[in-house]
Amino acid sequence: MRFNAKDLALLARQPSGCFDKEGKLKICRVVGDEKLIEPRERWCRLKGNLLFLMKNKSSEASEVVILERCWVVEFRSKTDVSIVLKFQSGEPDLYVEAASKPDCESWAVALGEANSEGLQNKIQQLRRLIMEIKEERSSDEARQFLPSSQIDSLGEPQFTSIQRIANEPKLEFSLACKDLVAATRDRKLNTFIQVSVVHPAEHILTRYSSTEIVEGTRDPLFLTGVTFPPEYPIYEETKIKLTVYDVKDKSQDTVRTSVLPDHKEPRADVGRSFLGCTTFRVGDLVKSKEQQLTLTLRTSDGGKTVGTIEVNLVKMGELEDGETDHITTDGQDQKCALVRECTTAEGISGKDSLPSLNAVLKNPICKLYRFPTSDNKWMRIREQMAETTLSFHVPKELINLHIKEDMRRNQELKDLGELAPHWDNMRKSVIAHCDQMLSMYQDTLAELGKHTGSSFKSSCSKGEKTLEFIPINLHLQRMHVHSPRLKDALYDVITVGAPAAHFQGFKNGGLRKLLSKFEAERRNTGYQCIYYSPENTAKAKEVLSNINHLQPLISSLADLLLNSASQHSPDSLKNSLKMLSEKTELFVHAFKDQLVRSALLALYTARPGCVLKKPAGPRNSAEEGGDLQHQDHPSQIKRQDSIPHHSEYDEEEWDRVWANVGKSLNCVIAMVDRLLEKDSVSNIKEGENDPAAADCNVLHTGGDWYEQLYPLVITLKDCMGEVVTRAKQSMAFVLLQELACGLPQCLMLTLRRDIVFSQALAGLVCGFVIKLHTGLRDQGFLQQLHSVGLLVQYEGLLSTYSEEAGMLEDMAVGISDLQKVMFKVIEAKSEDFLPIITGRREHYIIEVQLPAKMFELLPQEIKEGKLLRMYPVLFNVGINEQQTLAERFGDTTLQENINQENLELLKEYYKLFTEKMPPDCLPHFQEQNDLKGLLENLHQNIQAKKRKNVEIMWLAATICRKLNGVRFTCCKSAKDRTSMSVTLEQCSILRDEHQLHKDFFIRALDCMRSRQTQGALNESDDPETGCLTDNKPTSRHFYPVALLLVSSHLLVVWLILSLALLLAKYQ
């Protein structure tokens, strides 16, 4: 065979990246068992089937070995670092000695695959695959030669769908290998299986998922299975490729295969080596009688058998035959403390509930596990993580409401009428600032309307201004457990980044500190305005809201009354009058407040030309009303704290205007009563005139009902209009004082609070919708929902150091504001099942829509529109290295105060629960873990002030689950700390409630935490793929060990350097 020496020399001098493998080896020739010479160290480079031998890396190639008709064998000396290349041509064998055993194994694999015979086998196998693909495509290629009429009759290619239950995964199977063959005899395999899918329509190989790594066995049984979600396009014609790899160094194992091209296998020198692969059709597995396939694993050239692999079809509702091997623990029957059925409610199929769930959840990522129980049986766990469309829907609805509310407020300020120059300038300044904020809200809403793509915000985007209203990494984490002796159970946790204003930053703290500081400044600074307490400003907003809601409602009811009168319908007239009376009474009651009276006086004194006169005599009631607002700070004499008195102001005028509404209503009621009396007793003489009707001075003739009621209804509307005009102006004046006293800080704090509340509300709505769907069959839960309310427990993992302290302050206020949110369940009238948000700041109503069949299962109270209360509680325990600094050198008072305050709220909810719910509704906790004991234990742990006391988290979560609550887990970005907490909680539940074998707790935890089992996720699937660098390790620890082992002296040095950097940053 002739070779071009120049070309070979040029090839040997190529850069390192051009070779399949290179490195130092000791080389010599061998005849039989005798070495011709002592092995000499050479720099070896492998390119295709050419092995170049060089004295050093920079020298010319001294010899070229052609790997043709040769094979690799172990040297007879049984050394671990040497192999022999034997040639069929009869030339002397080549002895190869490496520096280490792993290096020797990798060279053995590389040289074996580089053999020309192996390459030819690979080519033949690829040719066979090409021919199979061509045969499958032949029908498509023939279509182009058919007449158009025949093409139309053929239609699109049809694939056989897999029969399944609605809203259940299309396909699930488990994997196990037997009799795997290692590259060397003494090698202990650490194997995992990579699953790839060949779509029948595209014929493209796509990596889908991987199992966990099973160490030290040639018969691995994998606990991680494979599951395909309902939306995944998989058919009976779909082919699945299973590739088995041997991981040489587990510590270096990362998801490197996910970044390789689909057609290229990972190289052996990256920590793993290829063992074998096989392929099967989905239809073969589904149609097999035993629902099991036993496949032969072959090398890449298709010639050598390296073991077998078993594929078992999994159905969550069926038990797996056989017992777990190598487990000898005696199982005993144990009673589970908390088990919830995960099946859909009676009378509702999965198909009926699917549209409403799909409106909220999307892009699910599923994982399947099988774990042994203490009685040597298998339990199956399906884990699902899903995005939610509410991440963007709720903030957009909320911003739209903010815009409408602020526009209405600005108009109310403009409608105050003519004011004195001082007050008029103040109003212009307030309106100018409000217009700027309004423009900002409108711009944000417009930008959110342009958003496309993923339905969640990753942590990389938490500092983006256009996305500051969107929650971070909002996902549903669901665990479905199927045990052999217990009912199916479903456990949901909502994971989300801490609701906080990341774009605005935390240099001056969070909302908890900023609001307290702002209120203190308002009280103590000499502003040129009237001070109203936060309670009074909140009352003013409530009065305005009631006016805007009740006035059009009463007006429409009055028109309905006239319509009933024109139709001469007694029953309709009675019903219309009843509704009109109820709403008018609410309207009148809304103004029974001293605030309205005092605000009218203040507005009167703010008119131009008004002469102020300080009274010398005793104060009257109006003056006392003004001073009542400042009784907490009587020392503020120089400020215009109290509302001035004007001698010409008629205080009784408001009483007369307000009372006229009631008198007008009485006239309407009396007239209706007389008309109905005349209609029912027409043959009886007219008795004495009704005193109330006499006051109305109306002649009651036998004329038309409409004509007699019309003037009274008009009078009622006129009286209401007068009341509304005065009350609106007075309350708008109160809001003017609130805004003027704190410009621009007041508006900036409102913006920050809106941002935090928007993030918190999106998570709450998601949690409520999911909980409502899963609890439709539980009548006890539905009764608890409308009688007591829903407990919402937030688990915070933020530290109290640096910026995270500000995040915790924001989060505490945002979660506390959720107490003002009410839910209402309505029947959906269309195919749009997204929730509807109404209301204003500090009072929102979320209308959750259900399909008709699901809505009929609700209790009558909920169907009639009863508002459902929320009881949010937050318990925070910092667990990272920053919390170590805070506990040693900082302050943890914030965390302690938050936990103590929310403990009282939790006790209040429990008290309300025990008062309103029957005792037989709690069958789960009649044993030792009763709620009262858990609450007492939680109280003791909070009082103990123990460092990083994670027992608080576990107790709070247990209480929440036992009280049918919604669970949230939050950290800074809902990534590392959140995932560690959720997986630890899931495994603990399996151990405590579902008898997970004690020897498999750590392995189950590793399976759930393994990022490798997520498969080849792209950036839209994995919330944080785009944020990770290639060098970032995938292993994540619940407690960062590196810092906790550092001595206290180094911690002090580190703290001093950190403070110096912070000072330099903010100077």
Tab-separated table of C-alpha atoms in Angstrom, residues 703-997:
chain	number	residue	atom	x	y	z
A	703	GLY	CA	-103.999	56.888	37.641
A	704	ASP	CA	-101.135	54.914	36.130
A	705	TRP	CA	-98.514	53.425	38.471
A	706	TYR	CA	-95.667	54.720	36.370
A	707	GLU	CA	-96.952	58.300	36.445
A	708	GLN	CA	-97.242	58.254	40.223
A	709	LEU	CA	-93.797	56.691	40.867
A	710	TYR	CA	-91.823	58.628	38.276
A	711	PRO	CA	-91.516	61.973	40.149
A	712	LEU	CA	-90.555	60.177	43.375
A	713	VAL	CA	-87.824	58.161	41.631
A	714	ILE	CA	-86.472	61.311	39.965
A	715	THR	CA	-86.346	63.016	43.363
A	716	LEU	CA	-84.441	60.024	44.775
A	717	LYS	CA	-81.912	60.189	41.945
A	718	ASP	CA	-81.463	63.941	42.372
A	719	CYS	CA	-80.844	63.573	46.111
A	720	MET	CA	-78.323	60.815	45.455
A	721	GLY	CA	-76.592	62.935	42.840
A	722	GLU	CA	-76.176	65.780	45.332
A	723	VAL	CA	-74.767	63.424	47.955
A	724	VAL	CA	-72.409	61.806	45.440
A	725	THR	CA	-71.058	65.154	44.222
A	726	ARG	CA	-70.267	66.397	47.732
A	727	ALA	CA	-68.887	63.078	48.990
A	728	LYS	CA	-66.680	62.568	45.947
A	729	GLN	CA	-65.161	66.007	46.265
A	730	SER	CA	-64.532	65.613	49.990
A	731	MET	CA	-62.895	62.209	49.630
A	732	ALA	CA	-60.850	63.370	46.639
A	733	PHE	CA	-59.615	66.223	48.830
A	734	VAL	CA	-58.481	63.670	51.434
A	735	LEU	CA	-56.538	61.778	48.740
A	736	LEU	CA	-55.033	65.057	47.576
A	737	GLN	CA	-53.582	65.554	51.063
A	738	GLU	CA	-52.190	62.022	51.092
A	739	LEU	CA	-50.410	62.497	47.779
A	740	ALA	CA	-49.249	66.042	48.449
A	741	CYS	CA	-47.715	65.138	51.809
A	742	GLY	CA	-45.302	62.667	50.258
A	743	LEU	CA	-44.464	63.612	46.681
A	744	PRO	CA	-42.731	61.880	45.002
A	745	GLN	CA	-41.971	59.203	47.618
A	746	CYS	CA	-45.642	58.345	48.005
A	747	LEU	CA	-46.066	57.455	44.343
A	748	MET	CA	-42.778	55.541	44.221
A	749	LEU	CA	-43.816	53.473	47.233
A	750	THR	CA	-47.183	52.828	45.609
A	751	LEU	CA	-45.371	51.644	42.488
A	752	ARG	CA	-43.068	49.367	44.480
A	753	ARG	CA	-46.006	47.939	46.403
A	754	ASP	CA	-47.926	47.336	43.160
A	755	ILE	CA	-44.932	45.475	41.716
A	756	VAL	CA	-44.532	43.218	44.737
A	757	PHE	CA	-48.264	42.621	45.048
A	758	SER	CA	-48.537	41.733	41.346
A	759	GLN	CA	-45.914	39.005	41.710
A	760	ALA	CA	-47.513	37.649	44.876
A	761	LEU	CA	-51.028	37.691	43.428
A	762	ALA	CA	-50.033	35.754	40.291
A	763	GLY	CA	-48.745	32.917	42.470
A	764	LEU	CA	-51.797	33.008	44.733
A	765	VAL	CA	-54.239	32.777	41.825
A	766	CYS	CA	-52.301	29.847	40.386
A	767	GLY	CA	-52.305	28.052	43.731
A	768	PHE	CA	-56.037	28.627	44.300
A	769	VAL	CA	-57.027	27.367	40.832
A	770	ILE	CA	-54.934	24.196	41.184
A	771	LYS	CA	-56.222	23.539	44.709
A	772	LEU	CA	-59.834	24.045	43.619
A	773	HIS	CA	-59.462	21.540	40.769
A	774	THR	CA	-57.829	18.866	42.950
A	775	GLY	CA	-60.324	19.350	45.819
A	776	LEU	CA	-63.595	19.231	43.898
A	777	ARG	CA	-64.349	15.734	45.198
A	778	ASP	CA	-63.561	16.585	48.813
A	779	GLN	CA	-66.777	17.943	50.330
A	780	GLY	CA	-64.999	18.681	53.598
A	781	PHE	CA	-62.496	20.905	51.790
A	782	LEU	CA	-65.275	22.731	49.910
A	783	GLN	CA	-67.125	23.326	53.171
A	784	GLN	CA	-63.926	24.613	54.751
A	785	LEU	CA	-63.362	26.862	51.741
A	786	HIS	CA	-66.604	28.815	52.081
A	787	SER	CA	-66.969	28.568	55.884
A	788	VAL	CA	-63.451	29.421	57.009
A	789	GLY	CA	-61.309	30.292	54.005
A	790	LEU	CA	-58.114	28.959	52.451
A	791	LEU	CA	-54.777	28.804	54.243
A	792	VAL	CA	-51.835	29.823	52.059
A	793	GLN	CA	-48.420	29.042	53.544
A	794	TYR	CA	-45.242	30.570	52.138
A	795	GLU	CA	-41.891	28.974	52.929
A	796	GLY	CA	-39.168	31.599	52.623
A	797	LEU	CA	-35.484	30.674	52.345
A	798	LEU	CA	-34.057	34.198	52.177
A	799	SER	CA	-31.226	35.344	54.390
A	800	THR	CA	-31.359	38.485	56.506
A	801	TYR	CA	-28.075	39.783	55.115
A	802	SER	CA	-27.431	42.417	52.443
A	803	GLU	CA	-29.939	42.637	49.578
A	804	GLU	CA	-31.888	39.558	50.594
A	805	ALA	CA	-33.003	41.364	53.756
A	806	GLY	CA	-34.659	43.951	51.529
A	807	MET	CA	-36.229	41.183	49.453
A	808	LEU	CA	-37.631	39.641	52.619
A	809	GLU	CA	-39.130	42.999	53.627
A	810	ASP	CA	-40.789	43.326	50.221
A	811	MET	CA	-42.017	39.759	50.372
A	812	ALA	CA	-43.504	40.154	53.860
A	813	VAL	CA	-45.562	43.199	52.822
A	814	GLY	CA	-46.655	41.641	49.512
A	815	ILE	CA	-47.881	38.462	51.199
A	816	SER	CA	-49.620	40.456	53.930
A	817	ASP	CA	-51.471	42.457	51.251
A	818	LEU	CA	-52.960	39.215	49.943
A	819	GLN	CA	-55.305	39.216	52.938
A	820	LYS	CA	-57.338	41.849	51.066
A	821	VAL	CA	-57.941	39.520	48.115
A	822	MET	CA	-61.228	37.611	47.855
A	823	PHE	CA	-62.060	34.801	45.440
A	824	LYS	CA	-65.340	34.017	43.744
A	825	VAL	CA	-66.151	30.941	41.639
A	826	ILE	CA	-68.392	31.456	38.623
A	827	GLU	CA	-69.615	29.299	35.772
A	828	ALA	CA	-67.727	29.827	32.531
A	829	LYS	CA	-69.843	31.194	29.702
A	830	SER	CA	-67.218	30.684	27.003
A	831	GLU	CA	-64.108	28.674	26.221
A	832	ASP	CA	-61.921	31.274	27.947
A	833	PHE	CA	-61.258	29.909	31.435
A	834	LEU	CA	-58.705	32.484	32.576
A	835	PRO	CA	-59.557	34.219	35.875
A	836	ILE	CA	-61.170	37.665	35.863
A	837	ILE	CA	-59.851	40.359	38.233
A	838	THR	CA	-62.002	43.253	39.462
A	839	GLY	CA	-61.734	45.843	42.224
A	840	ARG	CA	-59.176	48.409	43.291
A	841	ARG	CA	-56.030	48.643	45.367
A	842	GLU	CA	-56.495	47.010	48.764
A	843	HIS	CA	-59.708	45.298	47.640
A	844	TYR	CA	-59.582	42.842	44.730
A	845	ILE	CA	-61.987	40.080	43.756
A	846	ILE	CA	-60.700	37.197	41.611
A	847	GLU	CA	-63.414	35.400	39.648
A	848	VAL	CA	-62.345	31.844	38.838
A	849	GLN	CA	-64.254	30.248	35.961
A	850	LEU	CA	-65.189	26.562	35.912
A	851	PRO	CA	-66.899	24.476	33.207
A	852	ALA	CA	-70.592	23.745	33.806
A	853	LYS	CA	-70.091	20.106	34.885
A	854	MET	CA	-67.438	21.053	37.426
A	855	PHE	CA	-69.399	24.068	38.655
A	856	GLU	CA	-72.406	21.875	39.505
A	857	LEU	CA	-70.345	19.950	42.069
A	858	LEU	CA	-69.754	23.033	44.219
A	859	PRO	CA	-71.761	23.716	47.389
A	860	GLN	CA	-74.727	26.042	47.023
A	861	GLU	CA	-72.978	28.784	48.990
A	862	ILE	CA	-70.101	28.936	46.518
A	863	LYS	CA	-72.410	28.691	43.504
A	864	GLU	CA	-74.394	31.662	44.817
A	865	GLY	CA	-71.256	33.772	44.675
A	866	LYS	CA	-70.057	33.801	48.283
A	867	LEU	CA	-66.681	35.502	48.566
A	868	LEU	CA	-63.878	33.206	49.711
A	869	ARG	CA	-61.240	34.582	52.080
A	870	MET	CA	-57.504	33.949	51.962
A	871	TYR	CA	-55.237	33.551	55.009
A	872	PRO	CA	-51.620	33.953	53.850
A	873	VAL	CA	-48.801	33.223	56.311
A	874	LEU	CA	-45.032	33.471	55.811
A	875	PHE	CA	-42.330	31.584	57.678
A	876	ASN	CA	-38.744	32.324	56.718
A	877	VAL	CA	-35.507	30.561	57.629
A	878	GLY	CA	-32.284	31.632	55.916
A	879	ILE	CA	-30.112	28.645	55.029
A	880	ASN	CA	-27.271	29.885	52.824
A	881	GLU	CA	-23.807	31.230	53.645
A	882	GLN	CA	-25.115	34.813	53.883
A	883	GLN	CA	-27.386	33.731	56.739
A	884	THR	CA	-24.296	32.407	58.512
A	885	LEU	CA	-22.842	35.931	58.373
A	886	ALA	CA	-26.130	37.457	59.536
A	887	GLU	CA	-26.337	35.126	62.534
A	888	ARG	CA	-22.701	35.619	63.531
A	889	PHE	CA	-22.216	39.327	62.889
A	890	GLY	CA	-25.539	40.756	61.744
A	891	ASP	CA	-29.147	40.946	62.855
A	892	THR	CA	-31.883	38.315	62.520
A	893	THR	CA	-34.618	40.373	64.197
A	894	LEU	CA	-36.497	40.787	60.927
A	895	GLN	CA	-36.838	37.033	60.465
A	896	GLU	CA	-37.815	36.498	64.094
A	897	ASN	CA	-40.502	39.193	63.975
A	898	ILE	CA	-41.976	37.878	60.720
A	899	ASN	CA	-42.146	34.312	62.039
A	900	GLN	CA	-43.720	35.432	65.316
A	901	GLU	CA	-46.340	37.624	63.607
A	902	ASN	CA	-47.344	34.901	61.187
A	903	LEU	CA	-47.501	32.303	63.945
A	904	GLU	CA	-50.249	34.399	65.532
A	905	LEU	CA	-52.082	34.537	62.198
A	906	LEU	CA	-51.788	30.758	61.875
A	907	LYS	CA	-53.171	30.270	65.388
A	908	GLU	CA	-56.044	32.599	64.540
A	909	TYR	CA	-56.890	30.546	61.458
A	910	TYR	CA	-56.737	27.304	63.458
A	911	LYS	CA	-59.067	28.758	66.081
A	912	LEU	CA	-61.521	29.828	63.400
A	913	PHE	CA	-61.216	26.404	61.798
A	914	THR	CA	-62.060	24.534	65.001
A	915	GLU	CA	-65.039	26.824	65.660
A	916	LYS	CA	-66.675	26.543	62.246
A	917	MET	CA	-65.774	23.033	61.089
A	918	PRO	CA	-67.231	19.828	62.577
A	919	PRO	CA	-64.717	17.627	64.424
A	920	ASP	CA	-65.313	14.606	62.186
A	921	CYS	CA	-63.873	16.412	59.160
A	922	LEU	CA	-60.316	15.725	60.299
A	923	PRO	CA	-59.824	11.951	60.225
A	924	HIS	CA	-56.076	12.122	59.518
A	925	PHE	CA	-54.694	13.445	62.774
A	926	GLN	CA	-56.212	11.363	65.528
A	927	GLU	CA	-52.782	9.923	66.230
A	928	GLN	CA	-49.732	11.570	67.794
A	929	ASN	CA	-49.223	14.295	65.184
A	930	ASP	CA	-52.298	16.318	66.036
A	931	LEU	CA	-52.572	19.926	64.949
A	932	LYS	CA	-52.554	21.375	68.425
A	933	GLY	CA	-49.290	19.626	69.224
A	934	LEU	CA	-47.756	20.705	65.935
A	935	LEU	CA	-48.689	24.334	66.595
A	936	GLU	CA	-47.179	24.174	70.067
A	937	ASN	CA	-44.012	22.611	68.674
A	938	LEU	CA	-43.829	25.342	66.027
A	939	HIS	CA	-44.245	27.992	68.722
A	940	GLN	CA	-41.389	26.504	70.750
A	941	ASN	CA	-39.059	26.352	67.747
A	942	ILE	CA	-39.746	29.983	66.861
A	943	GLN	CA	-39.095	31.078	70.445
A	944	ALA	CA	-35.902	29.020	70.639
A	945	LYS	CA	-34.108	31.296	68.122
A	946	LYS	CA	-31.931	28.426	66.971
A	947	ARG	CA	-29.574	29.052	64.058
A	948	LYS	CA	-30.895	27.856	60.693
A	949	ASN	CA	-33.755	26.058	62.391
A	950	VAL	CA	-35.224	24.215	59.404
A	951	GLU	CA	-37.608	22.417	61.759
A	952	ILE	CA	-39.771	25.553	61.501
A	953	MET	CA	-40.142	24.949	57.778
A	954	TRP	CA	-41.075	21.298	58.175
A	955	LEU	CA	-43.638	21.969	60.934
A	956	ALA	CA	-45.272	24.835	59.026
A	957	ALA	CA	-45.500	22.734	55.864
A	958	THR	CA	-47.015	19.787	57.744
A	959	ILE	CA	-49.638	22.005	59.386
A	960	CYS	CA	-50.490	23.538	56.025
A	961	ARG	CA	-51.006	20.158	54.375
A	962	LYS	CA	-53.155	18.908	57.231
A	963	LEU	CA	-55.332	22.041	56.992
A	964	ASN	CA	-55.841	21.594	53.226
A	965	GLY	CA	-53.747	24.669	52.492
A	966	VAL	CA	-51.719	25.770	49.493
A	967	ARG	CA	-47.933	25.453	49.779
A	968	PHE	CA	-45.394	27.897	48.354
A	969	THR	CA	-41.607	27.631	48.453
A	970	CYS	CA	-39.601	30.766	47.691
A	971	CYS	CA	-36.001	31.878	47.611
A	972	LYS	CA	-34.267	34.644	45.692
A	973	SER	CA	-34.836	33.116	42.240
A	974	ALA	CA	-36.665	29.797	42.914
A	975	LYS	CA	-33.612	27.816	41.777
A	976	ASP	CA	-31.050	26.108	43.982
A	977	ARG	CA	-32.450	26.579	47.485
A	978	THR	CA	-36.014	26.065	46.338
A	979	SER	CA	-35.235	22.884	44.390
A	980	MET	CA	-33.253	21.453	47.297
A	981	SER	CA	-36.087	22.197	49.719
A	982	VAL	CA	-38.831	20.799	47.487
A	983	THR	CA	-36.997	17.552	46.716
A	984	LEU	CA	-36.123	17.045	50.388
A	985	GLU	CA	-39.761	17.609	51.319
A	986	GLN	CA	-40.964	15.152	48.661
A	987	CYS	CA	-38.615	12.397	49.798
A	988	SER	CA	-39.533	13.032	53.428
A	989	ILE	CA	-43.213	12.652	52.537
A	990	LEU	CA	-42.472	9.369	50.754
A	991	ARG	CA	-40.602	8.127	53.812
A	992	ASP	CA	-43.108	9.259	56.444
A	993	GLU	CA	-46.403	8.786	54.605
A	994	HIS	CA	-45.738	6.115	51.973
A	995	GLN	CA	-43.189	3.779	53.612
A	996	LEU	CA	-40.199	4.503	51.375
A	997	HIS	CA	-37.467	2.006	52.229
